[in-house]
Coordinates of N, CA and C in Angstrom, one line a residue:
M2 N 0.9 -1.2 0.1 CA -0.1 -0.1 0.1 C 0.9 1.3 0.0
I3 N 0.3 2.1 -1.0 CA 1.3 3.4 -1.0 C 0.3 4.6 -1.0
I4 N 1.0 5.6 0.1 CA 0.6 6.9 -0.1 C 1.1 7.8 -0.6
E5 N 0.5 8.8 -1.6 CA 1.5 9.2 -2.6 C 1.1 11.0 -2.0
C6 N 1.9 11.7 -1.9 CA 2.0 13.1 -1.4 C 2.3 14.0 -2.8
L7 N 1.6 14.5 -3.6 CA 1.6 15.4 -4.5 C 1.7 17.0 -4.1
D8 N 2.0 17.7 -5.1 CA 1.9 19.2 -5.1 C 0.4 19.6 -4.9
G9 N 0.4 20.7 -4.1 CA -1.1 21.2 -4.0 C -1.9 20.3 -2.9
D10 N -1.3 20.0 -1.9 CA -1.6 19.1 -0.8 C -2.7 18.0 -1.2
T11 N -2.5 17.6 -2.5 CA -3.0 16.4 -2.7 C -2.3 15.1 -2.2
V12 N -3.1 13.9 -1.7 CA -2.8 12.9 -1.1 C -3.6 11.7 -1.6
R13 N -3.1 10.6 -2.1 CA -3.9 9.6 -2.5 C -3.3 8.0 -2.1
L14 N -4.2 7.4 -2.4 CA -3.8 5.8 -2.2 C -3.6 5.1 -3.4
T15 N -2.3 4.4 -3.5 CA -2.2 3.6 -4.6 C -1.9 2.3 -4.1
E16 N -2.1 1.4 -5.2 CA -1.7 -0.2 -4.6 C -2.4 -0.7 -3.5
P17 N -3.7 -0.5 -3.5 CA -4.6 -0.3 -2.3 C -4.6 -1.8 -1.6
F18 N -4.4 -2.9 -2.4 CA -4.6 -4.4 -2.2 C -3.0 -4.8 -1.6
D19 N -2.1 -4.1 -1.6 CA -0.5 -4.7 -1.2 C -0.6 -4.4 0.2
F20 N -1.0 -5.3 1.0 CA -1.0 -5.2 2.5 C 0.2 -5.5 3.3
C21 N 1.0 -5.9 2.4 CA 2.4 -6.3 2.8 C 3.6 -5.2 2.7
R22 N 3.5 -4.3 2.1 CA 4.3 -3.0 2.0 C 3.4 -1.9 2.4
F23 N 4.0 -1.0 3.2 CA 3.5 0.1 3.4 C 4.5 1.6 3.3
K24 N 4.2 2.4 2.5 CA 5.3 3.6 2.5 C 4.5 4.7 2.0
L25 N 5.2 5.7 1.9 CA 4.8 7.2 1.8 C 5.6 7.7 0.7
I26 N 5.0 7.9 -0.5 CA 6.1 8.4 -1.7 C 5.7 9.8 -1.5
L27 N 7.0 10.6 -1.6 CA 7.0 12.2 -1.8 C 7.5 12.5 -3.2
H28 N 6.6 12.9 -4.0 CA 6.8 13.4 -5.3 C 8.0 14.5 -5.2
A29 N 8.3 14.9 -6.4 CA 9.6 16.4 -6.2 C 8.8 17.5 -6.0
E30 N 7.8 17.5 -6.7 CA 7.1 18.9 -6.7 C 6.6 19.1 -5.1
A31 N 6.2 17.9 -4.5 CA 5.8 18.1 -3.1 C 6.8 18.6 -2.0
R32 N 6.5 19.6 -1.6 CA 7.5 20.3 -0.6 C 6.7 20.3 0.8
P33 N 7.4 19.3 1.7 CA 7.0 18.9 2.9 C 7.0 20.5 3.9
E34 N 7.6 21.1 3.4 CA 7.8 22.5 4.4 C 6.9 23.4 3.8
T35 N 6.2 23.4 2.9 CA 5.2 24.1 2.6 C 3.7 23.4 2.2
Q36 N 3.7 22.2 2.4 CA 2.5 21.3 2.4 C 1.6 21.3 3.7
R37 N 0.5 21.0 3.7 CA 0.0 20.7 5.1 C -0.9 19.3 4.5
W38 N -0.6 18.1 4.9 CA -1.0 16.9 4.6 C -1.6 16.8 5.9
N39 N -2.8 16.6 6.3 CA -3.5 16.6 7.7 C -3.5 15.0 7.7
G40 N -3.1 14.5 8.8 CA -2.7 12.9 9.2 C -1.4 12.5 8.8
I41 N -0.7 13.3 8.3 CA 0.8 12.6 8.0 C 1.7 13.8 8.6
T42 N 2.6 13.0 9.2 CA 3.9 13.5 10.0 C 5.1 13.1 9.6
L43 N 6.1 13.8 8.9 CA 7.2 13.3 8.7 C 7.9 13.4 10.0
L44 N 8.5 12.4 10.4 CA 9.7 12.4 11.5 C 10.9 12.4 11.1
D45 N 11.3 12.2 10.1 CA 12.8 12.5 9.3 C 12.8 11.9 8.0
D46 N 13.9 12.1 7.3 CA 14.0 11.9 5.7 C 13.6 10.4 5.4
R47 N 13.5 9.4 6.5 CA 13.3 8.0 6.3 C 12.0 7.6 6.8
D48 N 11.2 8.2 7.8 CA 10.0 7.9 8.5 C 9.0 8.8 8.5
A49 N 7.8 8.4 8.7 CA 6.8 9.2 8.8 C 5.4 8.3 9.6
L50 N 4.6 9.2 10.1 CA 3.6 8.6 10.7 C 2.3 9.1 9.9
V51 N 1.6 8.0 9.7 CA 0.4 8.3 8.9 C -1.0 7.6 9.4
S52 N -1.8 8.7 9.9 CA -3.2 8.2 10.7 C -3.6 7.4 10.4
I53 N -4.1 6.3 11.1 CA -4.6 5.1 10.8 C -6.3 5.5 10.2
D54 N -6.8 6.6 10.9 CA -8.0 7.0 10.2 C -8.1 7.7 8.8
L55 N -6.9 8.2 8.6 CA -6.9 8.7 7.4 C -6.8 7.9 6.2
I56 N -6.4 6.8 6.3 CA -6.2 6.1 4.8 C -7.3 5.4 4.5
P57 N -8.4 5.2 5.3 CA -9.9 4.4 4.3 C -10.4 5.9 3.9
T58 N -9.9 7.2 4.0 CA -10.5 8.4 3.6 C -10.0 8.4 2.2
L59 N -8.8 7.9 1.7 CA -8.2 8.7 0.9 C -8.5 8.4 -0.9
P60 N -8.5 8.9 -1.5 CA -8.9 8.7 -3.2 C -8.1 7.6 -3.3
G61 N -8.6 6.7 -4.2 CA -8.2 5.7 -4.2 C -8.3 4.2 -3.4
R62 N -8.7 4.5 -2.5 CA -9.5 3.4 -1.5 C -10.4 2.5 -2.2
P63 N -10.3 1.1 -2.4 CA -11.7 0.6 -3.0 C -12.6 0.5 -2.1
D64 N -14.0 0.7 -2.9 CA -15.3 0.6 -2.1 C -15.5 -0.9 -1.8
D65 N -14.9 -1.5 -0.7 CA -15.0 -3.1 -1.1 C -14.9 -3.4 0.7
A66 N -15.7 -4.0 1.3 CA -15.7 -4.7 2.7 C -14.7 -5.5 2.9
N67 N -14.3 -6.3 1.8 CA -13.1 -7.1 2.0 C -11.8 -6.1 2.5
W68 N -11.7 -5.1 1.8 CA -10.7 -4.2 1.9 C -10.7 -3.7 3.6
D69 N -11.7 -3.4 4.0 CA -11.8 -3.0 5.2 C -11.2 -4.0 6.1
Q70 N -11.6 -4.9 5.9 CA -11.4 -6.3 6.8 C -9.7 -6.5 6.7
C71 N -9.3 -6.6 5.4 CA -7.8 -6.7 5.4 C -6.8 -5.5 5.7
Y72 N -7.4 -4.4 5.7 CA -6.7 -3.1 6.3 C -6.8 -3.3 7.7
A73 N -8.0 -3.7 8.5 CA -7.9 -3.8 10.0 C -6.7 -5.0 10.3
E74 N -6.9 -6.0 9.6 CA -5.6 -7.0 9.9 C -4.1 -6.3 9.8
M75 N -4.1 -5.6 8.8 CA -2.8 -4.9 8.8 C -2.4 -4.2 9.8
V76 N -3.4 -3.3 10.4 CA -3.1 -2.5 11.3 C -2.8 -3.4 12.5
T77 N -3.5 -4.6 12.7 CA -3.4 -5.3 14.0 C -1.8 -5.9 14.0
K78 N -1.4 -6.4 12.7 CA -0.1 -6.9 12.5 C 1.0 -5.9 12.7
A79 N 0.8 -4.6 12.1 CA 1.6 -3.4 12.3 C 2.2 -3.3 13.9
R80 N 0.6 -3.5 14.6 CA 0.7 -2.9 16.3 C 1.8 -4.2 16.7
E81 N 1.4 -5.4 16.5 CA 2.4 -6.7 16.8 C 3.8 -6.2 16.8
H82 N 4.2 -5.5 15.7 CA 5.5 -5.4 15.4 C 6.0 -4.0 15.7
G83 N 5.3 -3.3 16.4 CA 5.5 -2.2 17.3 C 5.6 -1.0 16.2
W84 N 5.1 -1.0 14.8 CA 4.9 0.0 13.8 C 3.9 1.0 14.2
I85 N 3.1 0.9 15.3 CA 1.8 1.6 15.7 C 2.3 2.9 16.8
D86 N 2.2 4.0 16.5 CA 2.3 4.9 17.6 C 0.9 5.3 18.0
T87 N 0.7 4.6 19.4 CA -0.6 4.7 19.9 C -1.0 5.9 20.3
E88 N 0.1 6.8 20.9 CA -0.5 8.3 21.1 C -0.8 9.3 19.9
R89 N -0.5 8.8 18.9 CA -1.0 9.5 17.8 C -1.9 8.7 16.8
H90 N -2.0 7.2 17.3 CA -3.0 6.5 16.4 C -2.6 6.6 15.1
A91 N -1.3 6.2 14.8 CA -0.8 6.2 13.5 C 0.3 5.2 13.0
I92 N 0.3 5.0 11.7 CA 1.1 3.8 11.3 C 2.3 4.5 10.7
R93 N 3.4 3.7 11.2 CA 4.7 4.2 10.8 C 5.1 3.7 9.5
A94 N 5.3 4.7 8.5 CA 5.5 4.5 7.1 C 7.0 4.7 6.8
H95 N 7.5 4.1 5.8 CA 8.9 4.0 5.0 C 8.7 5.3 4.2
V96 N 9.5 6.5 4.0 CA 9.4 7.5 3.1 C 10.3 7.1 2.0
K97 N 9.9 7.4 0.7 CA 10.4 7.1 -0.5 C 10.5 8.5 -1.5
R98 N 11.5 9.3 -1.7 CA 11.4 10.4 -2.5 C 11.7 10.0 -4.0
I99 N 10.8 10.6 -5.1 CA 10.8 10.4 -6.4 C 11.3 11.5 -7.1
P100 N 12.1 11.9 -7.6 CA 12.6 12.8 -8.2 C 11.7 13.4 -9.5

């Protein structure tokens, strides 16, 4: 599952059925210092926190009850691996920058 951040505060979900990989892609034109992506916090150049509640609201999310169940299972597994920030109710994501 990929969260893409683009210019103009645009955020979308791609590869929504890939529940094994979770990352945040920052496109070159997206400037974190000037953008406001509600529910996304960049921790450093490699990691970010993405609100658990944000992901199901993003464009690109399938309208599929099976997806909801698989997403909930992904969150549970992420919690077991320590990838959930319980204070912020967010999932840790790897950050990838695309030139």
